[in-house]
JSON list of C-alpha atoms in Angstrom, two decimals:
[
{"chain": "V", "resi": 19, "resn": "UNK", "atom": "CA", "xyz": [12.20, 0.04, 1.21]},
{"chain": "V", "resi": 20, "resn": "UNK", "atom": "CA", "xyz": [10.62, -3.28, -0.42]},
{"chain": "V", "resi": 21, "resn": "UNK", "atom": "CA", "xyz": [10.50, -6.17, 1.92]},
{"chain": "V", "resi": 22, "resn": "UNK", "atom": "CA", "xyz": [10.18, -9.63, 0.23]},
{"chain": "V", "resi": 23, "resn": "UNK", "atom": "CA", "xyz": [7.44, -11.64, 2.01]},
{"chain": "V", "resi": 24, "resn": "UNK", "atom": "CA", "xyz": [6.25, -15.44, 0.88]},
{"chain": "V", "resi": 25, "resn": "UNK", "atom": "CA", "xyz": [2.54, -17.70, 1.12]},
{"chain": "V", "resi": 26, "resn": "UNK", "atom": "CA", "xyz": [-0.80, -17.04, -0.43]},
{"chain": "V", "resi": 27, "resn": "UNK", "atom": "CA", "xyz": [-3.27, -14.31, 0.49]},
{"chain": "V", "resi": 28, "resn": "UNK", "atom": "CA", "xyz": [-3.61, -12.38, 3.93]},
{"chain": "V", "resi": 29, "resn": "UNK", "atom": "CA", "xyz": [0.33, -12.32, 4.39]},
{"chain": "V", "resi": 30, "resn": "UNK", "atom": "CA", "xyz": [1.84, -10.20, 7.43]},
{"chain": "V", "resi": 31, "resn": "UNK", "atom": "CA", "xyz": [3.75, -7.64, 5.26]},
{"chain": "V", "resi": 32, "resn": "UNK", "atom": "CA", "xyz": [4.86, -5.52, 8.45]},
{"chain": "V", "resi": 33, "resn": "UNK", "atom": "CA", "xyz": [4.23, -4.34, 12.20]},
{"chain": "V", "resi": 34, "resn": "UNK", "atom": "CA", "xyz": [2.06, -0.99, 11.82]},
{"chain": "V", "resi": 35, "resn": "UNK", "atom": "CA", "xyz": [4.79, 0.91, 13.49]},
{"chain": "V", "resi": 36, "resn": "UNK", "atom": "CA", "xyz": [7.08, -0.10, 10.59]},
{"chain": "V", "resi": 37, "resn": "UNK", "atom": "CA", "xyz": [5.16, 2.53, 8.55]},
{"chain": "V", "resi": 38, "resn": "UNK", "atom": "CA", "xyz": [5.16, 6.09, 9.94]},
{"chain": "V", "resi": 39, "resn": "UNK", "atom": "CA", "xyz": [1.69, 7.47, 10.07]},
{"chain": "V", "resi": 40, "resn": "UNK", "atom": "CA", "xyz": [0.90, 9.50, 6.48]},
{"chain": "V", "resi": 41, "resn": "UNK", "atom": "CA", "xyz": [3.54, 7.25, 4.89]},
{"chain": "V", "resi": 42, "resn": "UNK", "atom": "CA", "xyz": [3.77, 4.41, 2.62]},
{"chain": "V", "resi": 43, "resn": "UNK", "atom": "CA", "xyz": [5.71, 1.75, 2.06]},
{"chain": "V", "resi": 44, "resn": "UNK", "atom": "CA", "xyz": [6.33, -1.08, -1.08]},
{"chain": "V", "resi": 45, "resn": "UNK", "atom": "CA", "xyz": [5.90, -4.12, -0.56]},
{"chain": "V", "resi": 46, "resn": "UNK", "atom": "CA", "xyz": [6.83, -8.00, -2.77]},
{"chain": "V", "resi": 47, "resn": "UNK", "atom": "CA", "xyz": [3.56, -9.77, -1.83]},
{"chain": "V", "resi": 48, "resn": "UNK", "atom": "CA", "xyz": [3.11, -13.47, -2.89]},
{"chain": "V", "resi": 49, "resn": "UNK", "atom": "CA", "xyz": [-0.08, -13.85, -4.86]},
{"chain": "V", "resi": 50, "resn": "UNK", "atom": "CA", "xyz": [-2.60, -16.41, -7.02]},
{"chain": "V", "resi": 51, "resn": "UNK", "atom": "CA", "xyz": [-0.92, -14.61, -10.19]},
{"chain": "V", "resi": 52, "resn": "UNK", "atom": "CA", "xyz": [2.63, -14.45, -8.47]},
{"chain": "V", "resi": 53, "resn": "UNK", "atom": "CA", "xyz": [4.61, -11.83, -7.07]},
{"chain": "V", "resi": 54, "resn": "UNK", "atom": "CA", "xyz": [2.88, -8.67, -6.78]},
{"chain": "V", "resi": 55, "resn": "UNK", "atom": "CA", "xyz": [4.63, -5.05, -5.82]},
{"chain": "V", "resi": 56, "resn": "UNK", "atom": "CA", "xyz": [1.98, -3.28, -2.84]},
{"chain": "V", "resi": 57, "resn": "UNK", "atom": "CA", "xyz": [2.14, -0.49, -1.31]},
{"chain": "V", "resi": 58, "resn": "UNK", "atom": "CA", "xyz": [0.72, -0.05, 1.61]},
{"chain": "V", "resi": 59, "resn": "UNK", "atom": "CA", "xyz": [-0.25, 3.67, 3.57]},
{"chain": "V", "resi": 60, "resn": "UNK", "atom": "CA", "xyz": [-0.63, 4.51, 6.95]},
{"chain": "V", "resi": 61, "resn": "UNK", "atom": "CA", "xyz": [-3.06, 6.95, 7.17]},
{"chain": "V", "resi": 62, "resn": "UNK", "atom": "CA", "xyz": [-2.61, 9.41, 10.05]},
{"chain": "V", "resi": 63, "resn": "UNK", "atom": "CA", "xyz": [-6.49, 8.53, 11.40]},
{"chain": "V", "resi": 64, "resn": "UNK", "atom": "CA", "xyz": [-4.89, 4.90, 11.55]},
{"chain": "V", "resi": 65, "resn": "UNK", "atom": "CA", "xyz": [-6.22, 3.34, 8.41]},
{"chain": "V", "resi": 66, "resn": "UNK", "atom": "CA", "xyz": [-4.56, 1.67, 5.95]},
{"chain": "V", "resi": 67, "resn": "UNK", "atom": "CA", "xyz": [-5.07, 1.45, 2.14]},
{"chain": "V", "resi": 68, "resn": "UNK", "atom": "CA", "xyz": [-2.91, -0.79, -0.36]},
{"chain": "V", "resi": 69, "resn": "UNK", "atom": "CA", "xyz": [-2.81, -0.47, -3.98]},
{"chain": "V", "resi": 70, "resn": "UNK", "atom": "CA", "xyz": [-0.34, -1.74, -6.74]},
{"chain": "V", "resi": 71, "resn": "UNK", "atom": "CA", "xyz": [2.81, -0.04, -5.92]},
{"chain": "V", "resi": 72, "resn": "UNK", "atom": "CA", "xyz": [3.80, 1.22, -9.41]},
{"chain": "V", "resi": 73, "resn": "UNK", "atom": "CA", "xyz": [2.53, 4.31, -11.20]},
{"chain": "V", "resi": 74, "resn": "UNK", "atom": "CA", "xyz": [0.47, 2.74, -14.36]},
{"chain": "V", "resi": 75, "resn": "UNK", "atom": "CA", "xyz": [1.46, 6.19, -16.12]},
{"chain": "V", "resi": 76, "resn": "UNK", "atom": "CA", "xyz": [5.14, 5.91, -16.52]},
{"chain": "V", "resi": 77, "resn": "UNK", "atom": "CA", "xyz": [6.53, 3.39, -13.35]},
{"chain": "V", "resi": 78, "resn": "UNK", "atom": "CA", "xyz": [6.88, 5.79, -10.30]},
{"chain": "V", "resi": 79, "resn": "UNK", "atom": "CA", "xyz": [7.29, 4.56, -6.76]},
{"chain": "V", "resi": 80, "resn": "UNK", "atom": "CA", "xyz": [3.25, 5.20, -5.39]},
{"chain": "V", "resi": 81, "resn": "UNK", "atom": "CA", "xyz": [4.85, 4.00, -1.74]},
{"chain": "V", "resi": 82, "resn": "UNK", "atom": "CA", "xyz": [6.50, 7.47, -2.32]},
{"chain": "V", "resi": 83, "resn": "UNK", "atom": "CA", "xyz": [3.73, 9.36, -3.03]},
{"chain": "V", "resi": 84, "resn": "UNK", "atom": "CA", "xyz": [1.79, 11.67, -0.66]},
{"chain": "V", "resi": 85, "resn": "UNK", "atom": "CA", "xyz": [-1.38, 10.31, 0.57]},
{"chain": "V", "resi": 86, "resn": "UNK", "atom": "CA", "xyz": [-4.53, 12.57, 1.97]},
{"chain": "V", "resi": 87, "resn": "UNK", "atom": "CA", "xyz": [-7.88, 10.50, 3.25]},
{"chain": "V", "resi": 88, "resn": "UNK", "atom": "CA", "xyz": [-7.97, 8.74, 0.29]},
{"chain": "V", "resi": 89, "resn": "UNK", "atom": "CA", "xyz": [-5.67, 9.87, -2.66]},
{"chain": "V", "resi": 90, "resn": "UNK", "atom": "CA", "xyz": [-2.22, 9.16, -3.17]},
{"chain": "V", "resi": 91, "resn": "UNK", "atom": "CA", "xyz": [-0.06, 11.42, -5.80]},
{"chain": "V", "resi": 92, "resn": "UNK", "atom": "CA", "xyz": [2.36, 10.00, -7.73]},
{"chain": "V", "resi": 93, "resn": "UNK", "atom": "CA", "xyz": [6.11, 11.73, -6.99]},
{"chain": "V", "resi": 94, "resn": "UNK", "atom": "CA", "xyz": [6.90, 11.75, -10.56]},
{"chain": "V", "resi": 95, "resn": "UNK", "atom": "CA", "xyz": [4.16, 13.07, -12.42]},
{"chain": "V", "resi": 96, "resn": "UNK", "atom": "CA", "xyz": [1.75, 14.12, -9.77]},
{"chain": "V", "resi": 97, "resn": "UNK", "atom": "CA", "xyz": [-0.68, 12.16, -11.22]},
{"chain": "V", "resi": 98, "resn": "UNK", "atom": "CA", "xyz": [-3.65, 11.20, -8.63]},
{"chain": "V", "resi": 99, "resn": "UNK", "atom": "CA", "xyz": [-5.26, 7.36, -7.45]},
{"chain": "V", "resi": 100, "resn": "UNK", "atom": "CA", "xyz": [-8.11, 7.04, -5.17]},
{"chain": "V", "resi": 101, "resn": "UNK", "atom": "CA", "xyz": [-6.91, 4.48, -2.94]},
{"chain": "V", "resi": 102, "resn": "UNK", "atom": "CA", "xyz": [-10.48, 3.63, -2.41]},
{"chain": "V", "resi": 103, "resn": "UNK", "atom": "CA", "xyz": [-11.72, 2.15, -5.43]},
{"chain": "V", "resi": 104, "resn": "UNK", "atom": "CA", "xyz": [-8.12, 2.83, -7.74]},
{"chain": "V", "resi": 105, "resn": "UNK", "atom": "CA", "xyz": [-9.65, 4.91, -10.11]},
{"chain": "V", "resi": 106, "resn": "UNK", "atom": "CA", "xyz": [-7.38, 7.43, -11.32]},
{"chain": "V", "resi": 107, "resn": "UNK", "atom": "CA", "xyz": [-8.29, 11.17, -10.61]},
{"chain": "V", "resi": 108, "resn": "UNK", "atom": "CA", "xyz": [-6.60, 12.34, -13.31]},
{"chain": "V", "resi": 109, "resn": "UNK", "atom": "CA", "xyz": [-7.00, 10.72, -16.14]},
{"chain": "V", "resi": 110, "resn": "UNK", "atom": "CA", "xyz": [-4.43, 7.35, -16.08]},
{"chain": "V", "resi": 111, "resn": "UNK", "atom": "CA", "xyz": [-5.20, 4.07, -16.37]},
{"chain": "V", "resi": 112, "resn": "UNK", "atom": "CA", "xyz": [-6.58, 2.76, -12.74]},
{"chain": "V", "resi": 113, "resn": "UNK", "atom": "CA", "xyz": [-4.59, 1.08, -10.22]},
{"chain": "V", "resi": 114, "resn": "UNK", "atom": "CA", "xyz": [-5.63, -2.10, -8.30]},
{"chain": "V", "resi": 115, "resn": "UNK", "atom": "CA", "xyz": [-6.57, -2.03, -4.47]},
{"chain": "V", "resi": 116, "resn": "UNK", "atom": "CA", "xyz": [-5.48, -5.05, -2.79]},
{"chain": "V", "resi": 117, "resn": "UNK", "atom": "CA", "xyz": [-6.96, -5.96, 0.80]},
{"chain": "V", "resi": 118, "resn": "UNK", "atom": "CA", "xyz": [-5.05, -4.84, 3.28]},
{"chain": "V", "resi": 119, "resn": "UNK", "atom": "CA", "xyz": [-6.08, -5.25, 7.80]},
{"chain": "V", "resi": 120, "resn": "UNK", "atom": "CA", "xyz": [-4.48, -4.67, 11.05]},
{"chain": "V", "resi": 121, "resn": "UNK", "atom": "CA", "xyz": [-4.29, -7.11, 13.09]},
{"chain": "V", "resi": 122, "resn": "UNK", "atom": "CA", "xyz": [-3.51, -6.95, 16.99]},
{"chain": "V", "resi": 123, "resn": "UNK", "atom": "CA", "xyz": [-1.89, -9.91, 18.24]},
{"chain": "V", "resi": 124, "resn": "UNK", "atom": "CA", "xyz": [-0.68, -9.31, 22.15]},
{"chain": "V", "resi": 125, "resn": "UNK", "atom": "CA", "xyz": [1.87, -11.60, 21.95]},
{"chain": "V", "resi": 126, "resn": "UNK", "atom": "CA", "xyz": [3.56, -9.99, 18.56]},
{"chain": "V", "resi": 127, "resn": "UNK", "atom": "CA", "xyz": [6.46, -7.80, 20.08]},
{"chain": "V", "resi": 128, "resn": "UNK", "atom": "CA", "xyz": [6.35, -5.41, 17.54]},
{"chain": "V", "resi": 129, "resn": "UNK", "atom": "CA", "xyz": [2.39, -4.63, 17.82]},
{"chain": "V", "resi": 130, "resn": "UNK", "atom": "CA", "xyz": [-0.09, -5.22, 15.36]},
{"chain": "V", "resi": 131, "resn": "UNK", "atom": "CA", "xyz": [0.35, -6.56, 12.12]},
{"chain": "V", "resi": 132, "resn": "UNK", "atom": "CA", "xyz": [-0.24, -5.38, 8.37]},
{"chain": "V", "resi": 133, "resn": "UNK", "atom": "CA", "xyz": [-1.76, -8.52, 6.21]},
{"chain": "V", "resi": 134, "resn": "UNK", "atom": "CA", "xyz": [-2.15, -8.18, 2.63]},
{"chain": "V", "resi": 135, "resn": "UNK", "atom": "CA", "xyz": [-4.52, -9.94, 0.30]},
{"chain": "V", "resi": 136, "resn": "UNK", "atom": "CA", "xyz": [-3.76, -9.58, -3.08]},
{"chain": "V", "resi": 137, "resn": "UNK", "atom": "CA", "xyz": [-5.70, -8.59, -5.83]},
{"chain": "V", "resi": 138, "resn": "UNK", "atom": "CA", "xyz": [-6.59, -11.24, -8.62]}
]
């Protein structure tokens, strides 16, 4: 799913619970440089990570990907990103990690909130 979302950095993408734990989702994310496709992961200790959300290799869907503590595979090619720093494990070009934080608002129905800062 790729939600459409407008404004500058630090924009509410989605409520946490809109992204099952160990699962990612893609994101438009309104940037300095302009639109900018994010995924974002839910890791199942409760972090989250967001990198671009295309595969530099050959345009896979990384929100598709399976993600461990801090690698996500690519579904097409099984080609490997740590989401840390976006370095590619195996060999690609890197990937960019965009800044991504929870935040709980009590008065947001939905729980807390995923904001995403772009990367330059």
């Amino acid at each position: 799913m790729t939600a459409t979302t407008t404004a500058a950095a630090g924009v509410r993408v989605a409520a946490l619970a809109d992204i099952p734990p160990g699962e990612g989702r893609a994101y438009v994310v309104e940037g300095a440089a302009g639109p900018t496709q994010v995924a974002v992961f839910h890791h199942r200790d409760g972090r989250v990570s967001a990198v671009d959300a295309v595969c530099p290799h050959s345009g896979g869907p990384l929100a598709d990907g399976q993600i461990d503590s801090c690698v996500v595979v690519c579904p097409l090619h099984l080609n490997t990103w740590d989401l840390r720093t976006g370095a590619s494990t195996s060999g690609q070009a890197p990937v960019r990690v965009h800044g991504v934080v929870v935040i709980d608002t009590p008065d947001a129905p939905d729980g807390p909130q995923v904001h995403v800062t772009p990367a330059p």
